[in-house]
Amino acid sequence: MILINLLPHREAARKRRKDMFNVGLGLSALIGVVMAGLIYLWYLNEMSSQQDKNQILRAEITNFDNQIKEIAGLESEIAALRARQQAVEDLQADRNMPVHLLTELVRQLPEGVYINSMRQDGQSVALQGVAQSNERVSELLRNLSTQSMWLTRPELVEIVAGSVNVTPRDQRRVANFKINVKLLRAGEVGGNPPAAAASASAANAVVASTSPAAK
């Protein structure tokens, strides 16, 4: 017997394939949504973790900034203490400076030179006096520049010819001078610089040039 299928089997097969395709498409979409959700949750977790790390870093940075400020404050306090210590040491050293000044002047004053006034301002000393001649002033400058341990950099400010009455009938010509000199502290004593000798030579030349014929 010959059997003939008169049902539309092609349309039924096409429908089954279409239904299977739709089911597969739906499953793919569902899997995609699930994957996207999982990825989104993973990113949220990573962002939250990174924010926590950033917060920790900000806290550490703030802590370091505070420590840096404390260190800067300590450094300023140390600098202030060192400045105070140096000031105390300078005061201790400066107490003996007048003694050294008077001692050196007694040692270095040549014969025939007299100091009328002396004024000290810190390490600067202004001398004003009278000498028998310009050559005596030149000798004083040389002594101060080359032989003194505590006095250095003598500078001749002024030298003026004058006269003094030895007796009512006897007058002698003298040289009135003004000299500035630097008084060294104890920590600076160690020999006069070579420039001091040069300045003394220059001052000697000035004295010689300003002397008419003082004897």
Backbone as CSV, one residue per row, in Angstrom:
resi,resn,N_x,N_y,N_z,CA_x,CA_y,CA_z,C_x,C_y,C_z
1,MET,0.872,-1.175,0.000,0.000,0.000,0.000,0.911,1.226,0.000
2,ILE,0.608,2.173,-0.746,1.370,3.427,-0.828,0.682,4.469,0.029
3,LEU,1.518,5.035,1.022,0.990,6.086,1.916,1.477,7.438,1.418
4,ILE,0.598,8.370,1.381,0.902,9.728,0.892,0.586,10.704,2.030
5,ASN,1.620,11.470,2.461,1.459,12.489,3.529,1.022,13.769,2.867
6,LEU,-0.182,14.108,3.156,-0.719,15.331,2.573,-0.606,16.536,3.514
7,LEU,-0.029,16.371,4.748,0.115,17.499,5.677,1.255,18.421,5.208
8,PRO,1.167,19.716,5.566,2.244,20.678,5.165,3.493,20.512,6.055
9,HIS,4.249,19.448,5.812,5.399,19.161,6.704,6.497,20.194,6.544
10,ARG,6.614,20.800,5.380,7.666,21.813,5.211,7.401,23.043,6.084
11,GLU,6.152,23.453,6.114,5.803,24.607,6.947,5.994,24.271,8.412
12,ALA,5.681,23.015,8.820,5.860,22.630,10.219,7.349,22.618,10.586
13,ALA,8.190,22.116,9.681,9.634,22.108,9.954,10.181,23.515,10.023
14,ARG,9.701,24.385,9.116,10.127,25.782,9.143,9.720,26.440,10.455
15,LYS,8.528,26.120,10.931,8.062,26.707,12.189,8.899,26.212,13.352
16,ARG,9.247,24.918,13.351,10.075,24.392,14.435,11.453,25.073,14.453
17,ARG,12.012,25.250,13.241,13.325,25.915,13.190,13.227,27.370,13.678
18,LYS,12.125,28.025,13.297,11.931,29.407,13.734,11.766,29.475,15.243
19,ASP,10.997,28.504,15.789,10.812,28.499,17.244,12.142,28.218,17.963
20,MET,12.918,27.292,17.415,14.211,27.011,18.015,15.134,28.231,17.934
21,PHE,15.074,28.946,16.820,15.892,30.157,16.668,15.486,31.215,17.680
22,ASN,14.162,31.379,17.845,13.689,32.381,18.816,14.094,32.008,20.246
23,VAL,13.995,30.683,20.533,14.411,30.241,21.876,15.900,30.487,22.067
24,GLY,16.717,30.149,21.064,18.159,30.394,21.163,18.479,31.872,21.300
25,LEU,17.738,32.714,20.519,17.962,34.158,20.607,17.612,34.673,21.995
26,GLY,16.514,34.168,22.555,16.127,34.590,23.903,17.142,34.163,24.943
27,LEU,17.620,32.900,24.795,18.648,32.437,25.737,19.927,33.271,25.617
28,SER,20.293,33.612,24.351,21.494,34.437,24.155,21.317,35.808,24.803
29,ALA,20.120,36.393,24.601,19.875,37.700,25.215,19.908,37.611,26.727
30,LEU,19.327,36.538,27.272,19.332,36.362,28.721,20.740,36.192,29.254
31,ILE,21.534,35.373,28.549,22.937,35.186,28.953,23.704,36.506,28.876
32,GLY,23.436,37.301,27.791,24.104,38.595,27.653,23.752,39.539,28.788
33,VAL,22.433,39.554,29.153,22.024,40.430,30.260,22.684,39.987,31.559
34,VAL,22.731,38.672,31.790,23.371,38.165,33.008,24.854,38.528,33.020
35,MET,25.538,38.342,31.862,26.960,38.676,31.784,27.188,40.164,32.019
36,ALA,26.332,40.997,31.405,26.471,42.450,31.593,26.253,42.824,33.051
37,GLY,25.259,42.202,33.691,25.027,42.477,35.105,26.209,42.083,35.967
38,LEU,26.771,40.878,35.653,27.931,40.440,36.427,29.119,41.387,36.232
39,ILE,29.347,41.817,34.981,30.446,42.752,34.708,30.209,44.082,35.419
40,TYR,28.961,44.548,35.398,28.624,45.808,36.067,28.885,45.710,37.568
41,LEU,28.466,44.587,38.165,28.707,44.389,39.599,30.205,44.314,39.902
42,TRP,30.964,43.677,38.986,32.415,43.590,39.192,33.064,44.980,39.152
43,TYR,32.606,45.808,38.183,33.132,47.164,38.093,32.761,47.981,39.329
44,LEU,31.532,47.802,39.805,31.133,48.514,41.020,32.016,48.115,42.203
45,ASN,32.300,46.820,42.321,33.161,46.339,43.393,34.568,46.902,43.272
46,GLU,35.103,46.916,42.034,36.446,47.460,41.829,36.486,48.955,42.135
47,MET,35.439,49.701,41.702,35.395,51.135,41.978,35.311,51.399,43.479
48,SER,34.488,50.602,44.170,34.386,50.771,45.617,35.711,50.467,46.296
49,SER,36.388,49.409,45.849,37.693,49.069,46.415,38.719,50.165,46.150
50,GLN,38.707,50.728,44.925,39.643,51.800,44.585,39.357,53.059,45.387
51,GLN,38.085,53.360,45.608,37.729,54.519,46.424,38.209,54.356,47.856
52,ASP,38.096,53.118,48.373,38.608,52.860,49.721,40.125,53.071,49.770
53,LYS,40.810,52.574,48.722,42.260,52.778,48.677,42.603,54.259,48.569
54,ASN,41.838,54.991,47.748,42.085,56.432,47.626,41.873,57.147,48.952
55,GLN,40.858,56.732,49.674,40.604,57.346,50.978,41.754,57.075,51.943
56,ILE,42.287,55.846,51.889,43.430,55.522,52.742,44.646,56.359,52.355
57,LEU,44.854,56.504,51.031,45.976,57.323,50.569,45.821,58.774,50.995
58,ARG,44.590,59.318,50.908,44.363,60.703,51.347,44.666,60.854,52.834
59,ALA,44.252,59.868,53.618,44.527,59.927,55.058,46.033,59.884,55.328
60,GLU,46.755,59.023,54.579,48.198,58.942,54.768,48.886,60.229,54.338
61,ILE,48.417,60.812,53.224,48.988,62.082,52.742,48.770,63.178,53.770
62,THR,47.568,63.233,54.332,47.287,64.224,55.371,48.198,64.021,56.572
63,ASN,48.396,62.758,56.930,49.283,62.448,58.052,50.715,62.887,57.761
64,PHE,51.186,62.605,56.525,52.532,63.022,56.149,52.657,64.539,56.134
65,ASP,51.621,65.228,55.641,51.652,66.696,55.637,51.789,67.235,57.059
66,ASN,51.041,66.640,57.975,51.140,67.080,59.375,52.539,66.814,59.931
67,GLN,53.107,65.652,59.571,54.455,65.349,60.038,55.477,66.318,59.445
68,ILE,55.294,66.670,58.165,56.201,67.628,57.526,56.106,68.980,58.222
69,LYS,54.872,69.394,58.563,54.721,70.664,59.278,55.402,70.605,60.640
70,GLU,55.264,69.469,61.315,55.920,69.333,62.613,57.444,69.383,62.459
71,ILE,57.957,68.714,61.408,59.410,68.736,61.176,59.874,70.153,60.869
72,ALA,59.094,70.865,60.031,59.460,72.252,59.719,59.452,73.105,60.985
73,GLY,58.464,72.879,61.847,58.429,73.625,63.103,59.624,73.301,63.985
74,LEU,60.013,72.004,64.031,61.190,71.622,64.803,62.461,72.242,64.229
75,GLU,62.555,72.268,62.895,63.741,72.862,62.272,63.836,74.352,62.596
76,SER,62.700,75.042,62.558,62.718,76.467,62.901,63.090,76.670,64.368
77,GLU,62.594,75.792,65.242,62.962,75.893,66.654,64.452,75.623,66.856
78,ILE,64.970,74.618,66.119,66.405,74.319,66.214,67.226,75.508,65.723
79,ALA,66.791,76.101,64.606,67.508,77.272,64.086,67.472,78.427,65.090
80,ALA,66.301,78.624,65.719,66.194,79.691,66.720,67.103,79.410,67.914
81,LEU,67.142,78.146,68.352,68.019,77.786,69.471,69.485,77.982,69.106
82,ARG,69.840,77.615,67.870,71.229,77.826,67.440,71.565,79.306,67.384
83,ALA,70.606,80.114,66.905,70.844,81.556,66.865,71.028,82.119,68.275
84,ARG,70.200,81.638,69.213,70.356,82.084,70.599,71.695,81.642,71.172
85,GLN,72.064,80.397,70.877,73.350,79.907,71.365,74.492,80.735,70.793
86,GLN,74.405,81.059,69.487,75.447,81.871,68.872,75.478,83.261,69.484
87,ALA,74.287,83.812,69.771,74.236,85.140,70.385,74.873,85.118,71.772
88,VAL,74.589,84.053,72.530,75.200,83.939,73.865,76.710,83.806,73.748
89,GLU,77.163,82.974,72.799,78.606,82.818,72.615,79.252,84.128,72.185
90,ASP,78.570,84.881,71.308,79.109,86.184,70.893,79.181,87.147,72.070
91,LEU,78.138,87.124,72.906,78.165,88.001,74.087,79.306,87.623,75.025
92,GLN,79.496,86.298,75.213,80.595,85.857,76.058,81.938,86.313,75.493
93,ALA,82.069,86.184,74.153,83.330,86.595,73.525,83.491,88.111,73.535
94,ASP,82.360,88.832,73.352,82.443,90.290,73.284,82.776,90.921,74.635
95,ARG,82.584,90.194,75.722,82.914,90.773,77.023,84.399,91.093,77.145
96,ASN,85.221,90.293,76.463,86.670,90.502,76.535,87.197,91.403,75.431
97,MET,86.326,91.821,74.506,86.802,92.640,73.393,87.401,93.971,73.839
98,PRO,86.796,94.706,74.791,87.450,95.956,75.232,88.834,95.730,75.829
99,VAL,89.013,94.604,76.538,90.334,94.304,77.100,91.349,94.088,75.985
100,HIS,90.944,93.291,74.977,91.852,93.062,73.844,92.135,94.367,73.101
101,LEU,91.119,95.206,72.957,91.311,96.480,72.255,92.340,97.351,72.960
102,LEU,92.179,97.555,74.265,93.110,98.402,75.007,94.508,97.796,75.024
103,THR,94.576,96.462,75.177,95.887,95.807,75.196,96.611,95.979,73.871
104,GLU,95.883,95.795,72.766,96.507,95.922,71.451,96.916,97.357,71.161
105,LEU,96.118,98.317,71.576,96.495,99.711,71.345,97.775,100.061,72.105
106,VAL,97.895,99.562,73.335,99.121,99.818,74.104,100.322,99.192,73.401
107,ARG,100.124,97.989,72.838,101.233,97.305,72.187,101.624,97.957,70.866
108,GLN,100.648,98.397,70.106,100.904,98.817,68.729,101.130,100.311,68.577
109,LEU,100.861,101.120,69.583,101.063,102.561,69.445,102.561,102.870,69.396
110,PRO,103.019,103.510,68.332,104.434,103.899,68.280,104.715,105.055,69.249
111,GLU,105.958,105.273,69.485,106.344,106.416,70.311,106.006,107.708,69.577
112,GLY,105.428,108.624,70.291,105.060,109.894,69.684,103.643,109.923,69.141
113,VAL,102.821,108.895,69.422,101.425,108.846,68.991,100.546,108.759,70.230
114,TYR,99.517,109.588,70.277,98.628,109.640,71.439,97.174,109.546,70.965
115,ILE,96.391,108.796,71.686,94.976,108.636,71.379,94.170,109.585,72.259
116,ASN,93.403,110.460,71.618,92.563,111.394,72.364,91.175,110.836,72.660
117,SER,90.606,110.113,71.704,89.262,109.560,71.892,89.161,108.248,71.136
118,MET,88.266,107.418,71.619,88.069,106.101,71.011,86.599,105.745,71.147
119,ARG,85.991,105.290,70.054,84.573,104.934,70.063,84.410,103.586,69.373
120,GLN,83.746,102.661,70.085,83.522,101.317,69.554,82.059,101.121,69.242
121,ASP,81.768,100.630,68.042,80.410,100.299,67.620,80.438,98.877,67.066
122,GLY,80.114,97.905,67.917,80.214,96.517,67.498,81.669,96.140,67.325
123,GLN,82.050,95.757,66.123,83.433,95.416,65.836,84.192,96.565,65.194
124,SER,83.542,97.679,64.954,84.191,98.845,64.358,84.654,99.781,65.471
125,VAL,85.899,100.223,65.354,86.486,101.113,66.352,86.995,102.357,65.625
126,ALA,86.593,103.524,66.111,87.045,104.801,65.556,88.054,105.408,66.520
127,LEU,89.252,105.642,66.030,90.327,106.225,66.835,90.586,107.646,66.375
128,GLN,90.816,108.511,67.324,91.153,109.897,67.021,92.296,110.300,67.943
129,GLY,93.368,110.820,67.348,94.519,111.140,68.175,95.458,112.120,67.518
130,VAL,96.620,112.240,68.125,97.641,113.198,67.690,98.955,112.444,67.571
131,ALA,99.702,112.754,66.517,101.021,112.159,66.311,102.032,113.255,66.076
132,GLN,103.300,112.966,66.408,104.343,113.966,66.220,104.586,114.261,64.742
133,SER,104.267,113.279,63.881,104.472,113.478,62.448,103.597,112.504,61.681
134,ASN,103.508,112.743,60.372,102.753,111.832,59.517,103.403,110.447,59.478
135,GLU,104.719,110.400,59.611,105.396,109.114,59.603,104.980,108.252,60.790
136,ARG,104.695,108.886,61.931,104.220,108.141,63.092,102.836,107.532,62.819
137,VAL,102.001,108.273,62.133,100.682,107.743,61.765,100.833,106.567,60.812
138,SER,101.752,106.689,59.854,102.006,105.595,58.927,102.508,104.359,59.662
139,GLU,103.363,104.556,60.655,103.862,103.428,61.437,102.734,102.763,62.226
140,LEU,101.817,103.567,62.764,100.665,103.007,63.485,99.800,102.157,62.568
141,LEU,99.575,102.634,61.337,98.782,101.859,60.382,99.463,100.535,60.051
142,ARG,100.784,100.578,59.878,101.504,99.332,59.587,101.403,98.355,60.752
143,ASN,101.540,98.869,61.956,101.464,97.986,63.129,100.080,97.348,63.245
144,LEU,99.050,98.138,63.033,97.692,97.609,63.158,97.383,96.573,62.082
145,SER,97.975,96.733,60.908,97.637,95.837,59.800,98.464,94.562,59.783
146,THR,99.686,94.601,60.317,100.577,93.449,60.168,100.970,92.779,61.483
147,GLN,100.896,93.484,62.585,101.422,92.941,63.835,100.349,92.640,64.878
148,SER,99.154,93.125,64.681,98.109,92.941,65.692,97.290,91.692,65.404
149,MET,97.027,90.908,66.457,96.180,89.721,66.326,94.700,90.064,66.410
150,TRP,94.360,91.133,67.084,92.958,91.447,67.360,92.437,92.618,66.546
151,LEU,93.321,93.397,65.944,92.918,94.546,65.141,93.333,94.317,63.702
152,THR,92.442,94.675,62.778,92.725,94.455,61.360,91.996,95.503,60.527
153,ARG,92.375,95.580,59.268,91.774,96.486,58.290,91.772,97.939,58.758
154,PRO,92.914,98.478,59.107,92.933,99.900,59.474,92.673,100.782,58.253
155,GLU,91.953,101.840,58.475,91.603,102.763,57.384,91.809,104.190,57.871
156,LEU,92.652,104.896,57.170,92.908,106.285,57.505,91.763,107.148,56.983
157,VAL,91.032,107.752,57.893,89.890,108.586,57.511,90.332,110.013,57.238
158,GLU,91.188,110.548,58.107,91.575,111.956,57.977,92.901,112.173,58.687
159,ILE,93.715,113.037,58.107,94.935,113.497,58.757,95.095,114.974,58.450
160,VAL,95.236,115.784,59.511,95.277,117.237,59.374,96.467,117.757,60.163
161,ALA,97.212,118.638,59.552,98.346,119.247,60.237,97.837,120.241,61.273
162,GLY,98.483,120.248,62.424,98.122,121.176,63.491,99.340,121.543,64.295
163,SER,99.118,122.207,65.406,100.221,122.623,66.265,99.774,122.573,67.715
164,VAL,100.736,122.349,68.592,100.488,122.331,70.034,101.512,123.230,70.708
165,ASN,101.118,123.811,71.828,102.001,124.672,72.600,102.719,123.828,73.644
166,VAL,104.016,123.641,73.454,104.819,122.933,74.440,105.119,123.849,75.617
167,THR,105.525,125.080,75.294,105.717,126.150,76.280,105.052,127.391,75.721
168,PRO,104.889,128.424,76.523,104.269,129.647,75.970,104.970,130.181,74.742
169,ARG,106.266,129.882,74.590,106.996,130.408,73.445,107.374,129.310,72.434
170,ASP,107.015,128.088,72.722,107.445,126.980,71.862,106.207,126.256,71.340
171,GLN,106.050,126.243,70.035,104.975,125.511,69.368,105.589,124.442,68.463
172,ARG,104.923,123.303,68.435,105.387,122.210,67.583,104.258,121.752,66.670
173,ARG,104.651,121.416,65.461,103.664,120.933,64.502,103.370,119.465,64.778
174,VAL,102.095,119.112,64.672,101.660,117.729,64.898,100.702,117.334,63.778
175,ALA,100.339,116.061,63.783,99.376,115.520,62.805,98.174,114.976,63.558
176,ASN,97.034,115.605,63.359,95.781,115.109,63.944,95.173,114.086,62.977
177,PHE,94.856,112.923,63.487,94.400,111.846,62.595,93.129,111.201,63.130
178,LYS,92.427,110.561,62.200,91.275,109.711,62.520,91.443,108.395,61.773
179,ILE,91.326,107.304,62.497,91.524,105.978,61.922,90.366,105.085,62.335
180,ASN,89.852,104.328,61.376,88.869,103.276,61.661,89.556,101.919,61.548
181,VAL,89.254,101.043,62.479,89.869,99.725,62.499,88.831,98.704,62.953
182,LYS,88.994,97.471,62.541,88.066,96.403,62.916,88.665,95.590,64.044
183,LEU,87.835,95.342,65.078,88.234,94.515,66.211,87.686,93.107,66.006
184,LEU,88.573,92.115,66.001,88.179,90.731,65.744,87.629,90.075,67.000
185,ARG,86.698,89.134,66.774,86.234,88.284,67.867,87.208,87.127,68.052
186,ALA,86.986,86.396,69.171,87.904,85.303,69.479,87.902,84.245,68.389
187,GLY,86.723,83.957,67.796,86.647,82.952,66.744,87.244,83.387,65.430
188,GLU,87.486,84.694,65.265,88.036,85.201,64.008,89.544,85.392,64.059
189,VAL,90.123,85.293,65.234,91.559,85.518,65.360,92.295,84.356,64.713
190,GLY,93.201,84.684,63.819,93.961,83.628,63.150,94.901,84.215,62.132
191,GLY,95.195,85.465,62.274,96.088,86.100,61.311,95.344,87.106,60.470
192,ASN,95.964,88.216,60.198,95.348,89.257,59.393,95.422,88.891,57.922
193,PRO,94.409,89.230,57.134,94.452,88.925,55.701,95.503,89.739,54.987
194,PRO,95.997,89.201,53.846,97.015,89.936,53.098,96.543,91.300,52.663
195,ALA,95.239,91.485,52.486,94.729,92.775,52.040,95.017,93.855,53.055
196,ALA,95.180,93.487,54.321,95.435,94.495,55.338,96.784,95.153,55.116
197,ALA,97.791,94.361,54.751,99.091,94.943,54.480,99.040,95.879,53.297
198,ALA,98.262,95.488,52.273,98.125,96.349,51.101,97.461,97.656,51.473
199,SER,96.413,97.578,52.329,95.739,98.806,52.738,96.662,99.688,53.554
200,ALA,97.542,99.064,54.374,98.495,99.842,55.148,99.487,100.546,54.239
201,SER,99.951,99.846,53.185,100.872,100.466,52.241,100.217,101.638,51.535
202,ALA,98.942,101.438,51.151,98.224,102.543,50.502,98.066,103.712,51.447
203,ALA,97.739,103.421,52.705,97.599,104.494,53.679,98.921,105.195,53.912
204,ASN,100.002,104.431,53.892,101.327,105.025,54.062,101.629,105.995,52.937
205,ALA,101.234,105.591,51.712,101.453,106.477,50.578,100.627,107.746,50.703
206,VAL,99.388,107.591,51.197,98.537,108.772,51.395,99.137,109.698,52.423
207,VAL,99.637,109.111,53.528,100.253,109.930,54.574,101.441,110.692,54.032
208,ALA,102.271,109.987,53.255,103.453,110.629,52.708,103.101,111.755,51.762
209,SER,102.010,111.513,50.970,101.622,112.532,50.010,100.982,113.737,50.659
210,THR,100.374,113.552,51.824,99.728,114.670,52.504,100.640,115.396,53.455
211,SER,101.850,114.879,53.655,102.775,115.514,54.574,103.579,116.562,53.852
212,PRO,103.487,117.818,54.274,104.284,118.862,53.599,105.758,118.740,53.942
213,ALA,106.082,118.754,55.238,107.456,118.547,55.666,107.466,118.410,57.168
214,ALA,106.478,117.659,57.670,106.325,117.545,59.122,107.475,116.762,59.699
215,LYS,108.020,117.221,60.695,109.155,116.595,61.351,108.729,116.187,62.756
